[in-house]
Amino acid sequence: MEFSKAVVTSGPTREWIDPVRYISNASSGKMGFHIAEAIAKWIPEVTYIHGQVQGEYRSPEGSRRISVETTSEMKDAVLSEIQGATILIMAAAPADFRPAESKESKIKKEDGSEVILLELVKNPDILKAVSSEILRKLIPGCCLVGFAAETDFLEEHALGKLKSKNLNYIVGNYVGKNEKGFGEVETSVVIYSPLGKVAEIGPLSKALISERIVEFLKTDVSKVVTRS
């Protein structure tokens, strides 16, 4: 399968509680950045959609850059970029939840009781939205690659997401205080397809992990029946 375009997402999104506080995570954007640089050597048109990444991971060589803040903004940006013969690599770590209400003024510590309750609602699932859009519009030749950052039961959760989001591949890795993951110099990943585990990579630097992921996709994706 030949791809004319790649879309790579990277980094965390932010969901604001009030003008000075937000929900986010510890993703730096390093993995997505290096994937974008590696895939630009394979596919001629690359769009890099990033959240609040660290400064050095904002502008990968060979990519057109789109900056977003919230998960909904990232979803809209991704949907706007999907066309025929596109591979989407969803390496970002978008916030799964957002406050039901974002306050217009800073919440003061002195206000109210000792306990402040924060009501959260689910954010849209970007990969599910993309998969549905591809099927609805009959967009041909697309390949969807997700990421699963888990604290436990990696294979179970990764395979569940692979099926529920109708993906071609999912890249899984452990994250947490005692695991290689967000912000670490080295990490390890496992790639799953609908056939099960298909590759293990690492421990290596995220730059090398990213190159190996792209190398794997370049050689293996022809075996996958892409959407038509």
Coordinates of N, CA and C in Angstrom, one line a residue:
M1 N 0.8 -1.2 0.0 CA 0.0 0.0 0.0 C 0.9 1.2 0.0
E2 N 0.6 2.1 -0.9 CA 1.3 3.4 -1.0 C 0.5 4.5 -0.3
F3 N 1.2 5.3 0.5 CA 0.5 6.4 1.2 C 1.0 7.7 0.6
S4 N 0.1 8.6 0.4 CA 0.4 9.9 -0.1 C 0.6 10.9 1.0
K5 N 0.1 10.6 2.2 CA 0.0 11.5 3.3 C 0.1 10.8 4.6
A6 N 0.8 11.4 5.6 CA 0.9 10.9 7.0 C 0.4 12.0 7.9
V7 N -0.3 11.7 8.9 CA -0.7 12.6 10.0 C -0.2 12.0 11.3
V8 N 0.6 12.8 12.0 CA 1.1 12.3 13.3 C 0.7 13.3 14.3
T9 N 0.1 12.8 15.4 CA -0.2 13.6 16.6 C 0.8 13.4 17.7
S10 N 0.9 14.5 18.5 CA 2.0 14.4 19.5 C 1.6 15.3 20.8
G11 N 2.1 14.8 21.9 CA 2.0 15.6 23.1 C 0.7 15.6 23.8
P12 N 0.6 16.3 24.9 CA -0.6 16.3 25.8 C -1.6 17.5 25.3
T13 N -2.8 17.3 25.6 CA -3.8 18.4 25.5 C -4.0 18.9 26.9
R14 N -4.7 20.1 26.9 CA -5.1 20.7 28.2 C -6.6 21.0 28.2
E15 N -7.1 20.8 29.4 CA -8.6 21.1 29.6 C -8.6 22.0 30.8
W16 N -9.1 23.2 30.6 CA -9.0 24.2 31.7 C -10.1 24.1 32.7
I17 N -9.7 24.2 34.0 CA -10.6 24.2 35.1 C -11.0 25.7 35.4
D18 N -10.1 26.6 35.4 CA -10.3 28.0 35.5 C -9.2 28.7 34.7
P19 N -9.0 30.0 34.7 CA -8.0 30.6 33.9 C -6.6 30.3 34.2
V20 N -6.3 29.7 35.4 CA -4.9 29.4 35.7 C -4.7 27.9 36.0
R21 N -5.7 27.1 36.0 CA -5.5 25.6 36.3 C -6.1 24.8 35.2
Y22 N -5.4 23.7 34.9 CA -5.9 22.8 33.9 C -5.6 21.3 34.2
I23 N -6.3 20.4 33.4 CA -6.0 19.0 33.5 C -5.1 18.7 32.3
S24 N -4.1 17.9 32.6 CA -3.2 17.5 31.5 C -2.5 16.2 31.9
N25 N -1.3 15.9 31.3 CA -0.5 14.8 31.7 C 1.0 15.1 31.4
A26 N 1.8 14.1 31.7 CA 3.3 14.3 31.7 C 3.9 14.1 30.3
S27 N 3.1 13.9 29.3 CA 3.7 13.7 27.9 C 4.5 14.9 27.5
S28 N 5.7 14.6 26.9 CA 6.6 15.6 26.4 C 6.4 15.9 25.0
G29 N 5.9 14.9 24.2 CA 5.8 15.0 22.8 C 7.0 14.5 22.0
K30 N 7.9 13.9 22.8 CA 9.2 13.4 22.1 C 8.9 12.3 21.1
M31 N 8.1 11.3 21.5 CA 7.9 10.2 20.6 C 7.2 10.6 19.3
G32 N 6.2 11.4 19.4 CA 5.5 11.9 18.2 C 6.4 12.7 17.3
F33 N 7.2 13.5 17.9 CA 8.2 14.4 17.2 C 9.1 13.5 16.4
H34 N 9.7 12.5 17.0 CA 10.6 11.6 16.3 C 9.9 10.7 15.2
I35 N 8.7 10.3 15.5 CA 8.0 9.6 14.5 C 7.7 10.5 13.3
A36 N 7.4 11.7 13.5 CA 7.1 12.6 12.4 C 8.4 12.8 11.5
E37 N 9.5 13.0 12.2 CA 10.8 13.1 11.4 C 11.1 11.9 10.7
A38 N 10.9 10.7 11.3 CA 11.2 9.4 10.6 C 10.3 9.2 9.4
I39 N 9.0 9.4 9.6 CA 8.0 9.1 8.6 C 8.1 10.1 7.4
A40 N 8.7 11.3 7.6 CA 8.9 12.2 6.5 C 9.9 11.7 5.5
K41 N 10.7 10.8 5.9 CA 11.7 10.2 5.0 C 11.1 9.1 4.1
W42 N 9.8 8.7 4.5 CA 9.1 7.7 3.7 C 7.9 8.3 2.9
I43 N 7.2 9.1 3.5 CA 5.9 9.7 2.9 C 6.1 11.2 2.6
P44 N 5.8 11.6 1.4 CA 6.1 13.0 1.0 C 5.4 14.1 1.8
E45 N 4.2 13.9 2.2 CA 3.4 14.9 2.9 C 3.1 14.5 4.3
V46 N 3.6 15.2 5.3 CA 3.4 14.9 6.7 C 2.8 16.1 7.4
T47 N 1.7 15.9 8.1 CA 1.1 16.9 9.0 C 1.3 16.5 10.4
Y48 N 1.9 17.4 11.2 CA 2.2 17.2 12.6 C 1.3 18.0 13.5
I49 N 0.3 17.3 14.1 CA -0.6 18.0 15.0 C -0.2 17.8 16.4
H50 N 0.1 18.9 17.1 CA 0.6 18.7 18.4 C -0.1 19.6 19.5
G51 N -0.1 19.0 20.7 CA -0.7 19.7 21.8 C 0.4 20.5 22.5
Q52 N 0.4 20.6 23.8 CA 1.4 21.4 24.5 C 2.7 20.7 24.7
V53 N 3.4 20.5 23.7 CA 4.7 19.7 23.7 C 5.8 20.7 24.3
Q54 N 6.9 20.0 24.7 CA 8.1 20.8 25.0 C 8.6 21.6 23.8
G55 N 9.2 22.7 24.0 CA 9.6 23.6 22.9 C 10.4 22.9 21.8
E56 N 11.3 22.0 22.2 CA 12.2 21.3 21.3 C 11.5 20.3 20.4
Y57 N 10.2 20.0 20.7 CA 9.4 19.0 20.0 C 8.3 19.6 19.2
R58 N 8.4 20.9 18.9 CA 7.3 21.6 18.2 C 7.4 21.5 16.7
S59 N 8.6 21.4 16.1 CA 8.7 21.6 14.7 C 9.6 20.5 14.1
P60 N 9.1 19.3 13.9 CA 9.9 18.3 13.2 C 10.2 18.6 11.8
E61 N 11.4 18.2 11.4 CA 11.8 18.5 10.0 C 11.0 17.7 9.0
G62 N 10.5 18.4 8.0 CA 9.7 17.7 6.9 C 8.3 17.7 7.1
S63 N 7.7 18.4 8.1 CA 6.3 18.4 8.5 C 5.7 19.7 8.4
R64 N 4.4 19.8 8.1 CA 3.6 21.0 8.3 C 3.0 20.9 9.7
R65 N 3.0 21.9 10.4 CA 2.7 21.9 11.8 C 1.3 22.6 12.1
I66 N 0.5 21.9 13.0 CA -0.7 22.5 13.5 C -0.7 22.4 15.0
S67 N -0.9 23.5 15.7 CA -0.9 23.5 17.1 C -2.3 23.6 17.6
V68 N -2.6 22.7 18.6 CA -3.9 22.7 19.3 C -3.8 22.7 20.8
E69 N -4.8 23.0 21.5 CA -4.8 23.0 22.9 C -5.6 21.9 23.6
T70 N -6.9 21.8 23.2 CA -7.8 20.9 23.8 C -8.0 19.6 23.0
T71 N -8.5 18.6 23.6 CA -8.8 17.3 22.9 C -9.8 17.5 21.7
S72 N -10.8 18.3 21.9 CA -11.8 18.6 20.9 C -11.1 19.3 19.7
E73 N -10.2 20.2 20.0 CA -9.4 20.9 18.9 C -8.6 19.9 18.2
M74 N -7.9 19.0 18.9 CA -7.1 18.0 18.2 C -8.0 17.1 17.3
K75 N -9.1 16.7 17.8 CA -10.0 15.8 17.0 C -10.4 16.5 15.7
D76 N -10.8 17.8 15.8 CA -11.2 18.6 14.6 C -10.1 18.7 13.6
A77 N -8.9 18.9 14.2 CA -7.7 19.1 13.3 C -7.4 17.8 12.6
V78 N -7.4 16.7 13.3 CA -7.2 15.4 12.6 C -8.2 15.1 11.6
L79 N -9.5 15.3 11.9 CA -10.5 15.0 10.9 C -10.4 15.8 9.7
S80 N -9.9 17.1 9.8 CA -9.8 18.0 8.7 C -8.6 17.5 7.8
E81 N -7.7 16.7 8.3 CA -6.5 16.3 7.5 C -6.6 14.9 6.9
I82 N -7.6 14.1 7.3 CA -7.8 12.8 6.7 C -8.3 12.8 5.3
Q83 N -7.6 12.1 4.4 CA -8.0 12.0 3.0 C -7.6 10.6 2.6
G84 N -7.9 10.2 1.3 CA -7.5 8.9 0.8 C -6.0 8.7 0.9
A85 N -5.6 7.4 1.1 CA -4.2 7.0 1.2 C -3.4 7.7 2.3
T86 N -4.1 7.8 3.5 CA -3.5 8.5 4.6 C -3.2 7.5 5.7
I87 N -2.0 7.6 6.3 CA -1.7 6.8 7.5 C -1.7 7.8 8.7
L88 N -2.5 7.5 9.7 CA -2.6 8.3 10.9 C -1.9 7.6 12.0
I89 N -0.9 8.3 12.7 CA -0.2 7.7 13.8 C -0.6 8.6 15.0
M90 N -1.4 8.1 15.9 CA -1.9 8.8 17.0 C -1.0 8.7 18.2
A91 N 0.1 9.4 18.2 CA 1.1 9.3 19.3 C 0.8 10.3 20.4
A92 N -0.1 11.1 20.2 CA -0.5 12.1 21.3 C -1.0 11.5 22.5
A93 N -1.1 12.2 23.6 CA -1.7 11.8 24.8 C -2.8 12.8 25.2
P94 N -3.9 12.8 24.4 CA -5.0 13.7 24.7 C -5.7 13.4 26.0
A95 N -6.1 14.5 26.7 CA -6.8 14.3 28.0 C -8.1 13.6 27.7
D96 N -8.4 12.5 28.5 CA -9.6 11.7 28.3 C -10.8 12.4 28.9
F97 N -10.6 13.3 29.9 CA -11.7 14.0 30.5 C -11.5 15.5 30.5
R98 N -12.6 16.3 30.7 CA -12.5 17.7 30.8 C -13.5 18.1 31.9
P99 N -13.3 19.3 32.6 CA -14.3 19.7 33.5 C -15.6 20.0 32.9
A100 N -16.7 19.6 33.6 CA -18.0 19.8 33.1 C -18.3 21.3 32.9
E101 N -17.6 22.1 33.8 CA -17.7 23.6 33.7 C -16.4 24.2 33.9
S102 N -16.0 25.1 33.0 CA -14.7 25.8 33.2 C -15.0 27.2 33.8
K103 N -14.5 27.5 34.9 CA -14.8 28.8 35.6 C -14.2 30.0 34.8
E104 N -14.9 31.1 34.7 CA -14.3 32.3 34.1 C -13.3 33.0 34.9
S105 N -13.4 32.9 36.2 CA -12.5 33.5 37.2 C -11.8 32.5 38.0
K106 N -10.6 32.8 38.5 CA -9.8 31.9 39.3 C -10.6 31.5 40.5
I107 N -10.6 30.1 40.8 CA -11.2 29.6 42.0 C -10.3 30.0 43.2
K108 N -10.9 30.7 44.1 CA -10.1 31.1 45.3 C -10.1 30.1 46.4
K109 N -8.9 29.9 47.0 CA -8.8 28.9 48.0 C -9.7 29.3 49.2
E110 N -9.9 30.6 49.4 CA -10.7 31.0 50.6 C -12.2 30.8 50.4
D111 N -12.6 30.5 49.1 CA -14.0 30.4 48.8 C -14.6 29.0 49.2
G112 N -15.8 29.0 49.8 CA -16.4 27.7 50.0 C -15.8 26.9 51.1
S113 N -16.1 25.5 51.0 CA -15.7 24.6 52.1 C -14.3 24.1 51.9
E114 N -13.8 23.2 52.8 CA -12.5 22.7 52.7 C -12.4 21.7 51.5
V115 N -13.5 21.2 51.0 CA -13.5 20.2 49.9 C -14.2 20.9 48.7
I116 N -13.5 20.8 47.5 CA -14.0 21.3 46.3 C -14.2 20.1 45.4
L117 N -15.4 19.9 44.9 CA -15.6 18.8 44.0 C -15.5 19.2 42.5
L118 N -14.8 18.5 41.7 CA -14.6 18.8 40.3 C -15.3 17.7 39.5
E119 N -16.3 18.1 38.8 CA -17.1 17.2 38.0 C -16.5 17.1 36.6
L120 N -16.2 15.9 36.1 CA -15.5 15.6 34.9 C -16.5 15.0 33.9
V121 N -16.3 15.3 32.6 CA -17.0 14.6 31.5 C -16.0 14.0 30.6
K122 N -16.4 13.0 29.8 CA -15.5 12.3 28.9 C -15.3 13.2 27.6
N123 N -14.1 13.2 27.2 CA -13.8 13.9 25.9 C -14.1 13.0 24.8
P124 N -14.2 13.5 23.6 CA -14.4 12.6 22.4 C -13.2 11.7 22.2
D125 N -13.4 10.5 21.7 CA -12.4 9.6 21.3 C -12.0 9.9 19.9
I126 N -10.7 10.4 19.7 CA -10.3 10.9 18.4 C -10.3 9.7 17.4
L127 N -9.6 8.6 17.8 CA -9.5 7.5 16.8 C -10.9 6.9 16.4
K128 N -11.8 6.8 17.4 CA -13.1 6.3 17.1 C -13.8 7.3 16.1
A129 N -13.6 8.6 16.3 CA -14.2 9.6 15.4 C -13.7 9.5 14.0
V130 N -12.3 9.3 13.9 CA -11.7 9.1 12.6 C -12.2 7.9 11.9
S131 N -12.2 6.8 12.6 CA -12.7 5.5 12.0 C -14.1 5.6 11.5
S132 N -15.0 6.2 12.3 CA -16.4 6.4 11.9 C -16.4 7.3 10.6
E133 N -15.6 8.4 10.6 CA -15.6 9.3 9.5 C -15.1 8.6 8.2
I134 N -14.1 7.7 8.3 CA -13.6 7.0 7.2 C -14.7 6.1 6.6
L135 N -15.4 5.4 7.5 CA -16.5 4.5 7.1 C -17.7 5.3 6.5
R136 N -18.0 6.4 7.1 CA -19.2 7.2 6.6 C -18.9 7.8 5.3
K137 N -17.7 8.3 5.0 CA -17.4 8.9 3.8 C -16.7 8.0 2.7
L138 N -16.5 6.7 3.1 CA -15.9 5.7 2.3 C -14.6 6.2 1.8
I139 N -13.7 6.7 2.7 CA -12.4 7.2 2.3 C -11.5 6.0 2.1
P140 N -10.9 5.9 0.9 CA -10.1 4.7 0.6 C -8.7 4.7 1.1
G141 N -8.1 3.5 1.4 CA -6.7 3.3 1.6 C -6.1 4.0 2.9
C142 N -6.9 4.0 4.0 CA -6.4 4.6 5.2 C -5.9 3.6 6.2
C143 N -4.9 3.9 7.0 CA -4.3 3.0 8.0 C -4.3 3.8 9.3
L144 N -4.8 3.2 10.4 CA -4.9 3.9 11.7 C -4.0 3.2 12.7
V145 N -3.1 3.9 13.3 CA -2.2 3.4 14.3 C -2.4 4.2 15.6
G146 N -2.8 3.4 16.6 CA -3.0 4.1 17.9 C -1.9 3.7 18.9
F147 N -1.9 4.4 20.0 CA -1.0 4.1 21.1 C -1.8 3.8 22.4
A148 N -1.2 2.9 23.2 CA -1.9 2.6 24.5 C -0.8 2.7 25.6
A149 N -0.9 3.7 26.4 CA 0.0 3.9 27.5 C -0.7 3.4 28.7
E150 N -0.3 2.3 29.3 CA -1.0 1.6 30.4 C -0.2 1.5 31.6
T151 N -0.8 1.4 32.8 CA -0.1 1.2 34.0 C -0.2 -0.3 34.4
D152 N -1.1 -1.1 33.8 CA -1.1 -2.5 34.0 C -1.9 -3.2 32.9
F153 N -1.8 -4.5 32.8 CA -2.5 -5.4 31.8 C -2.4 -4.8 30.4
L154 N -1.2 -4.5 30.0 CA -0.9 -3.9 28.7 C -1.6 -4.6 27.6
E155 N -1.3 -5.9 27.4 CA -1.8 -6.6 26.2 C -3.4 -6.6 26.2
E156 N -4.0 -6.8 27.3 CA -5.4 -6.9 27.4 C -6.0 -5.5 27.0
H157 N -5.5 -4.4 27.6 CA -6.0 -3.1 27.2 C -5.7 -2.7 25.8
A158 N -4.5 -3.0 25.3 CA -4.2 -2.7 24.0 C -5.0 -3.4 22.9
L159 N -5.2 -4.7 23.1 CA -6.0 -5.4 22.2 C -7.5 -5.0 22.2
G160 N -8.0 -4.6 23.4 CA -9.3 -4.1 23.5 C -9.5 -2.8 22.8
K161 N -8.5 -1.9 22.9 CA -8.6 -0.6 22.1 C -8.5 -0.8 20.6
L162 N -7.6 -1.8 20.3 CA -7.4 -2.1 18.8 C -8.7 -2.5 18.2
K163 N -9.5 -3.3 18.9 CA -10.8 -3.8 18.4 C -11.9 -2.7 18.4
S164 N -12.0 -2.0 19.6 CA -13.1 -1.1 19.8 C -13.0 0.1 18.9
K165 N -11.7 0.5 18.6 CA -11.5 1.7 17.7 C -11.2 1.4 16.3
N166 N -11.3 0.1 15.9 CA -11.2 -0.4 14.6 C -9.9 0.1 13.9
L167 N -8.8 -0.3 14.6 CA -7.4 0.1 14.2 C -6.7 -1.0 13.4
N168 N -5.7 -0.6 12.7 CA -4.8 -1.5 12.0 C -3.7 -2.0 12.9
Y169 N -3.2 -1.1 13.7 CA -2.1 -1.4 14.7 C -2.3 -0.5 16.0
I170 N -1.8 -1.1 17.1 CA -1.7 -0.2 18.3 C -0.3 -0.5 18.9
V171 N 0.3 0.6 19.4 CA 1.6 0.5 20.0 C 1.4 0.7 21.5
G172 N 1.8 -0.4 22.2 CA 1.6 -0.3 23.7 C 2.8 -0.2 24.5
N173 N 2.7 0.6 25.6 CA 3.9 0.6 26.5 C 3.4 0.9 27.9
Y174 N 4.1 0.5 28.9 CA 3.8 0.8 30.3 C 4.3 2.2 30.7
V175 N 3.4 2.9 31.5 CA 3.8 4.1 32.0 C 3.5 4.1 33.5
G176 N 4.1 5.0 34.2 CA 3.9 5.1 35.7 C 5.2 5.5 36.4
K177 N 5.1 5.6 37.7 CA 6.2 6.1 38.5 C 7.4 5.2 38.4
N178 N 7.2 3.9 38.3 CA 8.3 2.9 38.3 C 8.5 2.3 36.9
E179 N 7.9 2.8 35.9 CA 8.0 2.3 34.5 C 8.6 3.2 33.6
K180 N 9.2 2.7 32.5 CA 9.7 3.5 31.4 C 8.5 4.1 30.6
G181 N 8.4 5.4 30.4 CA 7.3 5.9 29.8 C 7.4 7.4 29.5
F182 N 6.5 8.2 30.1 CA 6.5 9.6 29.9 C 7.8 10.2 30.4
G183 N 8.5 11.0 29.5 CA 9.6 11.7 29.9 C 10.9 11.0 30.1
E184 N 10.9 9.6 29.9 CA 12.1 8.8 30.2 C 13.0 8.8 28.9
V185 N 14.3 8.6 29.2 CA 15.3 8.6 28.1 C 15.0 7.4 27.2
E186 N 14.8 6.2 27.8 CA 14.6 5.0 27.1 C 13.2 4.4 27.4
T187 N 12.7 3.6 26.5 CA 11.4 3.0 26.7 C 11.4 1.7 25.8
S188 N 10.4 0.9 26.0 CA 10.1 -0.3 25.2 C 8.6 -0.3 24.8
V189 N 8.4 -0.8 23.6 CA 7.0 -0.8 23.1 C 6.7 -2.2 22.5
V190 N 5.4 -2.5 22.5 CA 5.0 -3.7 21.8 C 3.9 -3.3 20.8
I191 N 4.1 -3.8 19.6 CA 3.1 -3.5 18.5 C 2.1 -4.7 18.3
Y192 N 0.9 -4.3 18.3 CA -0.2 -5.3 18.1 C -1.0 -5.0 16.8
S193 N -1.4 -6.1 16.2 CA -2.3 -6.0 15.1 C -3.5 -6.8 15.4
P194 N -4.6 -6.9 14.5 CA -5.7 -7.8 14.8 C -5.2 -9.3 14.9
L195 N -4.0 -9.6 14.5 CA -3.5 -11.0 14.6 C -2.8 -11.2 16.0
G196 N -2.7 -10.1 16.8 CA -2.0 -10.2 18.1 C -0.7 -9.5 18.1
K197 N 0.2 -9.9 19.0 CA 1.5 -9.3 19.1 C 2.3 -9.5 17.8
V198 N 2.8 -8.5 17.2 CA 3.5 -8.6 16.0 C 5.0 -8.1 16.1
A199 N 5.3 -7.3 17.1 CA 6.7 -6.8 17.2 C 6.9 -6.3 18.6
E200 N 8.1 -6.5 19.1 CA 8.6 -5.9 20.4 C 9.9 -5.1 20.1
I201 N 9.9 -3.8 20.6 CA 11.0 -2.9 20.3 C 11.5 -2.3 21.6
G202 N 12.8 -2.4 21.8 CA 13.4 -1.7 23.0 C 13.9 -2.7 24.0
P203 N 14.5 -2.2 25.1 CA 14.5 -0.7 25.4 C 15.6 0.0 24.6
L204 N 15.1 1.2 24.1 CA 15.9 2.1 23.3 C 15.5 3.5 23.6
S205 N 16.3 4.4 23.1 CA 15.9 5.8 23.1 C 14.6 6.0 22.3
K206 N 13.8 7.1 22.6 CA 12.6 7.3 21.9 C 12.9 7.6 20.4
A207 N 14.0 8.2 20.2 CA 14.4 8.5 18.8 C 14.5 7.2 18.0
L208 N 15.2 6.2 18.6 CA 15.4 4.9 17.9 C 14.1 4.1 17.9
I209 N 13.4 4.2 19.0 CA 12.1 3.5 19.0 C 11.2 4.0 17.9
S210 N 11.2 5.3 17.7 CA 10.3 5.9 16.6 C 10.8 5.4 15.3
E211 N 12.1 5.4 15.0 CA 12.6 4.9 13.7 C 12.2 3.5 13.5
R212 N 12.3 2.7 14.5 CA 11.9 1.2 14.4 C 10.4 1.0 14.1
I213 N 9.6 1.9 14.8 CA 8.2 1.8 14.6 C 7.9 2.1 13.1
V214 N 8.5 3.1 12.6 CA 8.2 3.5 11.2 C 8.8 2.5 10.2
E215 N 9.9 1.9 10.5 CA 10.5 0.8 9.7 C 9.5 -0.4 9.7
F216 N 9.0 -0.7 10.9 CA 8.1 -1.8 10.9 C 6.8 -1.6 10.1
L217 N 6.3 -0.4 10.2 CA 5.1 0.0 9.4 C 5.3 -0.1 8.0
K218 N 6.5 0.4 7.6 CA 6.8 0.5 6.1 C 6.9 -0.9 5.5
T219 N 7.3 -1.9 6.3 CA 7.5 -3.3 5.7 C 6.2 -4.1 6.0
D220 N 5.5 -3.8 7.1 CA 4.4 -4.7 7.4 C 3.0 -4.2 6.9
V221 N 2.9 -2.9 6.7 CA 1.6 -2.4 6.4 C 1.0 -3.0 5.1
S222 N 1.8 -3.4 4.2 CA 1.3 -4.0 2.9 C 0.6 -5.3 3.2
K223 N 0.8 -5.9 4.4 CA 0.1 -7.2 4.7 C -1.3 -6.9 5.3
V224 N -1.6 -5.7 5.6 CA -2.8 -5.3 6.3 C -3.8 -4.9 5.2
V225 N -5.0 -5.3 5.3 CA -6.1 -4.9 4.4 C -6.6 -3.5 4.9
T226 N -6.2 -2.5 4.2 CA -6.6 -1.1 4.6 C -8.1 -0.8 4.2
R227 N -8.6 0.2 4.8 CA -10.0 0.5 4.6 C -10.2 1.0 3.2
S228 N -11.4 0.7 2.6 CA -11.7 1.1 1.2 C -13.2 1.5 1.2

